[in-house]
Each structure stands twice: as structure tokens, then as C-alpha cells.
Amino acid sequence: NFKTMSSSLTSPTTPTASKLTSVDRSVTIILQNPDQTGSRNDGISSQVERLHRFHGVSLILDSSRELSLGASAFATACAIFHRFFHRASLVKYDVWSVAMASTLLATKIEEEPKTLKQIIDEYAKLYARRLVLADLPADDIEEEKGDDNNDNATKTTRRALHLSMSSPHVACLENWLAKAAASSKWKTAEQRREFCATRLPQQLNKLGPVYKDWHDQISKMESILLRQLGFVLYWIPDSHPHKFILYFCQVLELKDDSFTQHAWNYCNDASWLDLSVRYPADVIASSAILLASRDLDIALPIKPRPWWQVFLGDSNIKSQELVDVANCILAISRFEKDGKTEADWMGSFYGFLRSLIPRTEDNETSFNDPSSFLWEYQKELFDKELGNNA
């Protein structure tokens, strides 16, 4: 578990506090008790919650790439996503709805306008790919030495099927994948991506029931997000660690573009975790520089005092936070490579995770979970195309 930050509050009787009005429109960027989330209060373990948060951020990342959004828009969407799930529970809200609405709000805040239909179309295409594990990287398949009877395509499909059946959290169209394995056209993830890009509709009919389902969900969730965050989102773009990277590198006289890019990438990695609600942006940026210097074997000045104290101050607490954030970012790769939970983490990055919303008396759950209208529609569409091209 990540450490909970403690923050000192100014007593209302102090002279400083007496000068403030009762409503000063201030925003608490760093949350006091980041481990006391709505999901944890509902009995969800920290590992399962982190798994679903990873899943949501992976959706934001993939959609941001397809929509050609900048790094700041991606970071803003992730900040909204994590702050929402600090109070809201995964038992009540699914990550697909929140990720969609977070992406929509981020495009508005960052002034990178995208129409509602553009965002819905991208998430619908992403949903189709995730159901058949089309985004699973081929290089994740280990070669079986000495086995000449199975080519790499067969191994890819076998690995995908194993992924879908070995994790209780991951769901996919298993029967379709089994049929695709018998075909010479859609054995590999790359072939399935091509299938999704050429055989399936790339735009939804605005008058159709499928588009209506997606539209209703994102519109409803956008309203919920705004109410949950108090309609105050203007401060988020100015609170990204990316804003500090270039300045810090200039002060340290690090003129190598590869170093700056390396540190920038670590800032992007920090968005996968809820570090934005736990630590100040300058601490995260300093940790990114620390990790970049370690990877590139670049010595940073420590005399007459350590370089990070120039940016963060002489506090021992800040120095410890610097190390804690660096360890959190490095832990991301450990999550994925842990053999005990590899299927879960691979599924969260490249597949589809079942929501934690309990089923109702009518056997209904999240809007795109297995057995939902969207799931059955997509299954029928895949089966039809597979039958036409068998």
C-alpha cells in the first residue's frame, strides 16, 4: 500500500485564517486520506481497485492516441478519473463510463475540442478490439523452442485464450476466439486488429440503439463527474508534473533532449497511479528526473546541497516523498510482471475487465458488461462477419 500523506491544517483561530473569507474558492489538490476511497469502504481490496484503475487509464490512453490528444489532455483526464474514484465506488460506477466522461471533460478543459460523436466512436471501436484481445502485443508471446508444429500465430491465439480463461476479472468473446483460431485469417492479434479496422463499422449511426446506449452513458456520467468534483476543474492543467519538467531541466543545465523525454515519459507513467491526489506536482516531476538520471547514468549535483532541495526545500519529508514517488512509478512494471497476477494485469492493459457493479433482480449490471445489449450486439456482429468470411 502507498503511504498516506499527512497535511497540517491552519487553525481557524490563527491570524492567517481570520483574514480568509468563509468561501475562498480554494481547491484541495492533495487529498488528506487517499487510501480511504469509496471502493475500499465498500470492501474492495486495494489490489482489485488498482487493477480497475489501471484498466480505466489504459482506456483513456488508447482513446487519447486515437483522438490525437496531447499529453496534458491525457494527464487531465487521468487526474479527473482518479479524483472521482477517491470518493466514488467501483461497486456503483464502471470504469468505462468514467473514462469516457473524463476524456470528454479533458478535451473541454484543455481546449482540444472533440465532438461527442468522435469520442463515442473511438470508445466503441476500442470496445470491439478489447472483446477479442486485438490489442494484445505479439511480442508478449514466448517462443516454444523445439516445437515446429505451432507457428507464432497459433501461440498468440493460445496465449490470448489462456489470458481470458485464467483470470476471473477478464472477459472476452471466447467462442469467437476459438473459431478464429481455426481460421488462417485472424489467429494473431495484429490480424484481429485489421479485422476490427476493416470489417466492423467505424462510425455508429446516430439514430441507432447502439449509439444511444453510448450517448446516454457518457452524458449521464459527465453530469455525475461535474457534481462530484464541485464543477471546479480549472486548476487541473496547472497542476501536472509535466509543467515543471522543462523548467527543472533548464535549471539543472540538462540540455539533452533524450533526458527531457525520458523524464517526461516517467511523468506520463505517474498518471497510471493516483499520485496526483497524493503528492504535489513538483515532487512527482523531481522523481521523474531522478529516475531519468538513473536510467541514463547522469550524475546530478549534490553539493553544496542536493539538487532536489533547490526545488522542494530542505524538508526531510519532501526528500522521503521524492523516493516514495519514484518507487511507486517503478512498481508499475512489477505489477505487470508478477507471475501470480500476470493474467489480471495483462487483461487490464489490453483486454476487458468485468465491472464490479452487482447484478440487479433483472440480471442487469454495467451498460457494456457480458450479457448486456452492447455485448450481445458486438458478439452478433463478430459472428456474422466471421461466418461471411470463413
Coordinates of C-alpha atoms in Angstrom, one line a residue:
N1 CA 0.0 0.0 0.0
F2 CA 1.2 3.5 -0.7
K3 CA 1.8 5.8 2.2
T4 CA -0.9 8.2 3.3
M5 CA 0.2 11.8 3.3
S6 CA -0.5 13.9 6.4
S7 CA -1.2 17.6 6.0
S8 CA -1.4 20.3 8.6
L9 CA -4.5 22.4 8.6
T10 CA -4.4 26.0 9.8
S11 CA -6.5 26.5 12.9
P12 CA -9.4 28.8 12.4
T13 CA -8.3 30.9 15.3
T14 CA -4.9 31.8 13.8
P15 CA -4.5 35.4 12.4
T16 CA -3.9 34.0 8.9
A17 CA -7.1 32.1 8.8
S18 CA -9.1 35.1 10.2
K19 CA -8.2 37.1 7.0
L20 CA -9.8 34.5 4.8
T21 CA -13.4 34.6 3.8
S22 CA -15.6 31.6 4.7
V23 CA -15.8 30.7 1.0
D24 CA -12.5 31.4 -0.8
R25 CA -12.9 29.1 -3.8
S26 CA -9.7 27.3 -2.8
V27 CA -9.1 23.8 -4.1
T28 CA -7.6 21.0 -2.0
I29 CA -5.2 19.5 -4.6
I30 CA -3.7 16.9 -2.3
L31 CA -6.3 14.8 -0.5
Q32 CA -5.9 14.1 3.1
N33 CA -6.7 10.4 3.2
P34 CA -6.1 9.0 -0.3
D35 CA -6.3 5.4 0.9
Q36 CA -9.9 5.9 2.3
T37 CA -11.6 5.5 -1.1
G38 CA -15.2 4.8 -1.8
S39 CA -14.3 1.3 -3.1
R40 CA -12.2 0.4 -0.1
N41 CA -15.1 1.4 2.1
D42 CA -17.3 -1.0 0.2
G43 CA -14.9 -3.9 0.8
I44 CA -12.9 -3.8 -2.5
S45 CA -9.3 -4.7 -1.9
S46 CA -6.5 -2.3 -2.8
Q47 CA -5.2 -4.7 -5.5
V48 CA -8.6 -5.1 -7.2
E49 CA -9.2 -1.4 -7.1
R50 CA -5.8 -0.7 -8.6
L51 CA -6.4 -3.2 -11.3
H52 CA -9.6 -1.5 -12.4
R53 CA -7.9 1.9 -12.2
F54 CA -5.2 0.6 -14.5
H55 CA -7.9 -0.6 -16.8
G56 CA -9.6 2.8 -16.9
V57 CA -6.3 4.7 -17.5
S58 CA -5.5 2.2 -20.4
L59 CA -8.8 3.2 -22.0
I60 CA -8.0 6.9 -21.6
L61 CA -4.5 6.4 -23.1
D62 CA -5.8 4.4 -26.1
S63 CA -8.6 6.8 -26.8
S64 CA -6.3 9.8 -26.4
R65 CA -3.9 8.4 -29.0
E66 CA -6.7 7.8 -31.5
L67 CA -8.1 11.2 -30.9
S68 CA -4.7 12.8 -31.2
L69 CA -4.9 14.4 -27.8
G70 CA -1.8 16.0 -26.2
A71 CA 0.0 14.7 -23.1
S72 CA -1.6 17.4 -21.0
A73 CA -5.1 16.3 -22.0
F74 CA -4.3 12.7 -21.1
A75 CA -2.9 13.8 -17.7
T76 CA -6.0 15.9 -17.1
A77 CA -8.4 13.0 -17.9
C78 CA -6.4 10.7 -15.6
A79 CA -6.5 13.3 -12.8
I80 CA -10.3 13.6 -13.1
F81 CA -10.6 9.8 -13.2
H82 CA -8.5 9.2 -10.1
R83 CA -10.1 12.1 -8.1
F84 CA -13.6 10.8 -8.9
F85 CA -12.8 7.3 -7.7
H86 CA -11.4 8.7 -4.5
R87 CA -14.9 9.3 -3.3
A88 CA -17.0 7.1 -5.7
S89 CA -17.0 3.4 -5.6
L90 CA -16.4 0.8 -8.3
V91 CA -19.4 -1.0 -6.9
K92 CA -21.6 1.8 -8.2
Y93 CA -19.7 3.2 -11.2
D94 CA -17.9 1.3 -14.0
V95 CA -14.5 2.5 -15.3
W96 CA -15.7 2.6 -19.0
S97 CA -18.3 5.3 -18.2
V98 CA -15.9 7.3 -16.0
A99 CA -13.0 7.1 -18.5
M100 CA -15.3 8.3 -21.4
A101 CA -16.6 11.2 -19.4
S102 CA -13.1 12.1 -18.1
T103 CA -11.8 12.2 -21.7
L104 CA -14.7 14.4 -22.7
L105 CA -14.1 16.8 -19.9
A106 CA -10.4 16.9 -20.5
T107 CA -10.9 17.9 -24.2
K108 CA -13.0 20.9 -22.9
I109 CA -10.6 21.9 -20.2
E110 CA -7.6 21.7 -22.4
E111 CA -9.3 23.4 -25.3
E112 CA -8.7 20.5 -27.6
P113 CA -12.3 20.3 -28.9
K114 CA -13.7 16.9 -30.0
T115 CA -17.3 16.2 -30.7
L116 CA -19.3 13.8 -28.6
K117 CA -19.7 11.5 -31.5
Q118 CA -15.9 11.4 -32.1
I119 CA -15.3 10.2 -28.5
I120 CA -18.2 7.7 -28.7
D121 CA -16.9 6.3 -32.0
E122 CA -13.4 5.8 -30.6
Y123 CA -14.6 4.1 -27.4
A124 CA -16.9 1.9 -29.4
K125 CA -14.0 0.8 -31.6
L126 CA -11.9 0.3 -28.6
Y127 CA -14.6 -1.8 -27.0
A128 CA -14.7 -4.1 -30.1
R129 CA -10.9 -4.6 -30.1
R130 CA -10.8 -5.3 -26.4
L131 CA -13.5 -8.1 -26.7
V132 CA -11.3 -10.1 -29.0
L133 CA -8.0 -9.1 -27.4
A134 CA -6.9 -7.4 -30.6
D135 CA -4.5 -5.1 -28.7
L136 CA -2.6 -7.9 -27.1
P137 CA 1.1 -7.3 -28.1
A138 CA 2.5 -10.1 -30.2
D139 CA 5.9 -9.8 -28.6
D140 CA 4.4 -10.9 -25.3
I141 CA 4.2 -14.4 -26.7
E142 CA 7.1 -16.6 -25.6
E143 CA 8.6 -18.8 -28.3
E144 CA 8.3 -22.5 -27.6
K145 CA 11.7 -23.9 -28.5
G146 CA 11.7 -27.1 -30.4
D147 CA 8.0 -27.1 -31.3
D148 CA 7.8 -26.9 -35.1
N149 CA 4.1 -27.9 -35.2
N150 CA 2.8 -24.5 -34.0
D151 CA 3.6 -21.2 -35.6
N152 CA 3.7 -17.9 -33.8
A153 CA 0.2 -17.1 -34.8
T154 CA -1.2 -20.1 -33.1
K155 CA 0.8 -19.3 -30.0
T156 CA -0.6 -15.8 -30.0
T157 CA -4.2 -17.2 -30.0
R158 CA -3.4 -19.8 -27.4
R159 CA -1.9 -17.0 -25.1
A160 CA -5.0 -14.9 -25.7
L161 CA -7.4 -17.7 -24.8
H162 CA -5.3 -18.6 -21.7
L163 CA -5.5 -14.9 -20.7
S164 CA -9.2 -14.9 -21.0
M165 CA -9.8 -18.1 -19.1
S166 CA -7.2 -17.8 -16.3
S167 CA -8.5 -14.6 -14.8
P168 CA -11.9 -14.1 -13.1
H169 CA -11.7 -10.4 -13.9
V170 CA -11.2 -10.6 -17.6
A171 CA -14.0 -11.2 -20.1
C172 CA -13.8 -11.7 -23.9
L173 CA -15.6 -13.4 -26.7
E174 CA -14.1 -16.8 -26.0
N175 CA -16.2 -18.7 -28.6
W176 CA -15.3 -16.3 -31.3
L177 CA -11.6 -16.5 -30.5
A178 CA -11.8 -20.3 -30.6
K179 CA -13.4 -20.1 -34.0
A180 CA -10.8 -17.6 -35.2
A181 CA -8.1 -19.9 -34.1
A182 CA -9.3 -22.4 -36.7
S183 CA -9.1 -19.8 -39.4
S184 CA -5.9 -18.7 -41.1
K185 CA -7.0 -15.1 -41.2
W186 CA -7.5 -14.0 -37.6
K187 CA -5.1 -16.0 -35.5
T188 CA -2.8 -13.2 -34.4
A189 CA -3.7 -10.0 -32.5
E190 CA -2.4 -8.0 -35.5
Q191 CA -4.9 -9.8 -37.8
R192 CA -7.7 -9.2 -35.3
R193 CA -6.9 -5.5 -35.2
E194 CA -7.0 -5.5 -39.0
F195 CA -10.3 -7.3 -38.8
C196 CA -11.8 -4.7 -36.5
A197 CA -10.5 -1.8 -38.6
T198 CA -11.8 -3.1 -41.9
R199 CA -14.7 -5.5 -41.3
L200 CA -16.5 -3.6 -38.5
P201 CA -18.4 -0.3 -38.7
Q202 CA -16.0 2.6 -37.9
Q203 CA -18.8 5.1 -37.2
L204 CA -22.1 4.5 -35.3
N205 CA -25.4 5.5 -36.7
K206 CA -26.6 8.5 -34.5
L207 CA -30.2 7.3 -34.8
G208 CA -29.4 3.7 -33.8
P209 CA -29.9 2.0 -30.4
V210 CA -26.1 1.3 -30.0
Y211 CA -25.1 4.9 -30.3
K212 CA -28.0 5.8 -28.0
D213 CA -26.6 3.5 -25.3
W214 CA -23.1 5.0 -25.5
H215 CA -24.5 8.6 -25.7
D216 CA -26.8 8.2 -22.7
Q217 CA -24.0 6.7 -20.6
I218 CA -21.4 9.4 -21.3
S219 CA -23.9 12.2 -20.9
K220 CA -25.1 10.9 -17.6
M221 CA -21.6 10.3 -16.3
E222 CA -20.3 13.7 -17.3
S223 CA -23.0 15.3 -15.2
I224 CA -22.1 13.0 -12.3
L225 CA -18.4 13.8 -12.6
L226 CA -19.1 17.5 -12.5
R227 CA -21.3 17.3 -9.5
Q228 CA -18.8 15.0 -7.6
L229 CA -15.9 17.4 -8.3
G230 CA -17.9 20.5 -7.5
F231 CA -17.8 21.9 -11.0
V232 CA -14.2 23.2 -10.2
L233 CA -11.8 21.8 -12.8
Y234 CA -9.9 24.9 -13.9
W235 CA -6.9 24.2 -11.7
I236 CA -6.1 20.7 -13.0
P237 CA -4.0 21.6 -16.1
D238 CA -1.7 23.8 -14.0
S239 CA -1.1 21.0 -11.5
H240 CA 0.5 18.5 -13.8
P241 CA 4.2 17.5 -13.2
H242 CA 4.8 18.0 -16.9
K243 CA 4.6 21.7 -16.3
F244 CA 7.8 21.5 -14.1
I245 CA 10.0 19.2 -16.2
L246 CA 11.3 21.7 -18.7
Y247 CA 12.0 24.3 -16.1
F248 CA 13.7 21.9 -13.8
C249 CA 15.9 20.6 -16.6
Q250 CA 16.9 24.1 -17.6
V251 CA 17.9 24.9 -14.0
L252 CA 20.0 21.7 -13.9
E253 CA 21.5 22.6 -17.3
L254 CA 20.3 19.3 -18.8
K255 CA 20.2 20.2 -22.4
D256 CA 20.0 16.7 -23.8
D257 CA 16.5 16.2 -25.4
S258 CA 16.6 12.5 -24.7
F259 CA 16.9 13.1 -21.0
T260 CA 14.0 15.5 -21.0
Q261 CA 11.9 13.0 -23.0
H262 CA 12.9 10.3 -20.6
A263 CA 11.7 12.3 -17.6
W264 CA 8.5 13.3 -19.5
N265 CA 7.7 9.6 -20.1
Y266 CA 8.0 9.0 -16.3
C267 CA 5.5 11.8 -15.7
N268 CA 3.2 10.0 -18.1
D269 CA 3.7 6.8 -16.2
A270 CA 2.8 8.5 -13.0
S271 CA -0.7 9.1 -14.4
W272 CA -1.4 5.3 -14.2
L273 CA -1.4 5.7 -10.4
D274 CA -3.3 8.1 -8.2
L275 CA -0.1 10.0 -7.4
S276 CA -1.8 13.3 -8.4
V277 CA -4.0 13.1 -5.4
R278 CA -1.2 12.1 -3.0
Y279 CA 1.8 14.2 -3.9
P280 CA 2.4 17.8 -5.2
A281 CA 3.3 18.1 -8.9
D282 CA 6.8 19.4 -8.2
V283 CA 7.6 16.2 -6.2
I284 CA 6.4 14.0 -9.0
A285 CA 8.4 15.9 -11.5
S286 CA 11.6 15.7 -9.4
S287 CA 11.1 11.9 -9.0
A288 CA 10.8 11.7 -12.8
I289 CA 14.1 13.5 -13.2
L290 CA 15.7 11.2 -10.5
L291 CA 14.6 8.1 -12.4
A292 CA 15.7 9.5 -15.8
S293 CA 19.2 10.3 -14.4
R294 CA 19.4 6.8 -13.0
D295 CA 18.4 5.2 -16.3
L296 CA 20.8 7.4 -18.4
D297 CA 23.6 7.2 -15.8
I298 CA 23.8 11.0 -15.5
A299 CA 25.2 12.4 -12.2
L300 CA 23.2 15.3 -10.8
P301 CA 24.7 17.8 -8.4
I302 CA 24.6 17.1 -4.7
K303 CA 26.9 19.9 -3.5
P304 CA 26.7 22.3 -1.8
R305 CA 23.3 20.7 -1.3
P306 CA 21.3 18.0 -3.1
W307 CA 19.7 19.2 -6.3
W308 CA 16.1 18.3 -5.3
Q309 CA 16.3 20.6 -2.3
V310 CA 16.6 23.6 -4.6
F311 CA 13.1 22.7 -5.9
L312 CA 11.4 21.1 -2.9
G313 CA 13.1 22.7 0.1
D314 CA 15.2 21.2 2.9
S315 CA 12.4 19.3 4.5
N316 CA 13.2 15.6 5.2
I317 CA 9.5 14.8 4.4
K318 CA 9.9 16.1 0.9
S319 CA 13.0 14.1 0.4
Q320 CA 11.2 10.9 1.5
E321 CA 8.3 11.8 -0.8
L322 CA 10.7 12.0 -3.7
V323 CA 11.9 8.4 -3.0
D324 CA 8.3 7.2 -2.4
V325 CA 7.0 8.5 -5.7
A326 CA 10.0 7.0 -7.6
N327 CA 9.3 3.6 -6.1
C328 CA 5.6 3.9 -6.9
I329 CA 6.4 4.6 -10.6
L330 CA 8.9 1.7 -10.7
A331 CA 6.3 -0.6 -9.1
I332 CA 4.1 -0.3 -12.2
S333 CA 6.4 -2.7 -14.2
R334 CA 6.4 -5.1 -11.2
F335 CA 2.6 -5.3 -11.2
E336 CA 2.6 -6.4 -14.8
K337 CA 5.4 -9.0 -14.5
D338 CA 4.2 -10.6 -11.3
G339 CA 3.5 -14.2 -12.3
K340 CA 0.7 -14.7 -9.8
T341 CA -1.4 -11.8 -11.3
E342 CA 0.0 -11.6 -14.8
A343 CA -3.3 -12.5 -16.5
D344 CA -5.2 -9.9 -14.5
W345 CA -2.7 -7.1 -15.3
M346 CA -2.5 -8.1 -19.0
G347 CA -6.2 -8.1 -19.1
S348 CA -6.4 -4.6 -17.6
F349 CA -4.0 -3.2 -20.1
Y350 CA -5.2 -4.9 -23.3
G351 CA -8.5 -6.6 -22.6
F352 CA -11.8 -6.0 -21.0
L353 CA -12.5 -6.3 -17.2
R354 CA -15.9 -7.1 -15.8
S355 CA -17.2 -4.3 -13.8
L356 CA -17.8 -4.7 -10.0
I357 CA -21.3 -3.4 -10.2
P358 CA -23.6 -6.2 -8.7
R359 CA -26.4 -7.6 -10.8
T360 CA -29.9 -6.4 -10.2
E361 CA -33.0 -8.6 -9.9
D362 CA -33.4 -8.2 -13.7
N363 CA -29.9 -9.6 -14.2
E364 CA -28.6 -6.2 -15.3
T365 CA -25.2 -4.8 -14.5
S366 CA -22.9 -2.3 -16.2
F367 CA -24.0 -1.0 -19.6
N368 CA -21.3 -3.0 -21.5
D369 CA -20.7 -6.0 -19.3
P370 CA -21.2 -9.6 -20.6
S371 CA -24.9 -10.3 -21.5
S372 CA -25.6 -6.5 -21.9
F373 CA -27.2 -5.2 -25.1
L374 CA -23.8 -3.8 -26.3
W375 CA -22.0 -7.1 -25.6
E376 CA -24.6 -9.2 -27.4
Y377 CA -24.7 -6.8 -30.3
Q378 CA -20.9 -6.9 -30.7
K379 CA -20.9 -10.7 -30.4
E380 CA -23.6 -11.0 -33.1
L381 CA -21.6 -8.6 -35.4
F382 CA -18.4 -10.6 -34.9
D383 CA -20.1 -13.9 -35.6
K384 CA -21.8 -12.6 -38.7
E385 CA -18.5 -11.3 -40.2
L386 CA -16.7 -14.5 -39.3
G387 CA -19.4 -16.5 -41.0
N388 CA -19.3 -14.4 -44.1
N389 CA -15.5 -14.7 -44.4
A390 CA -15.0 -18.3 -43.2

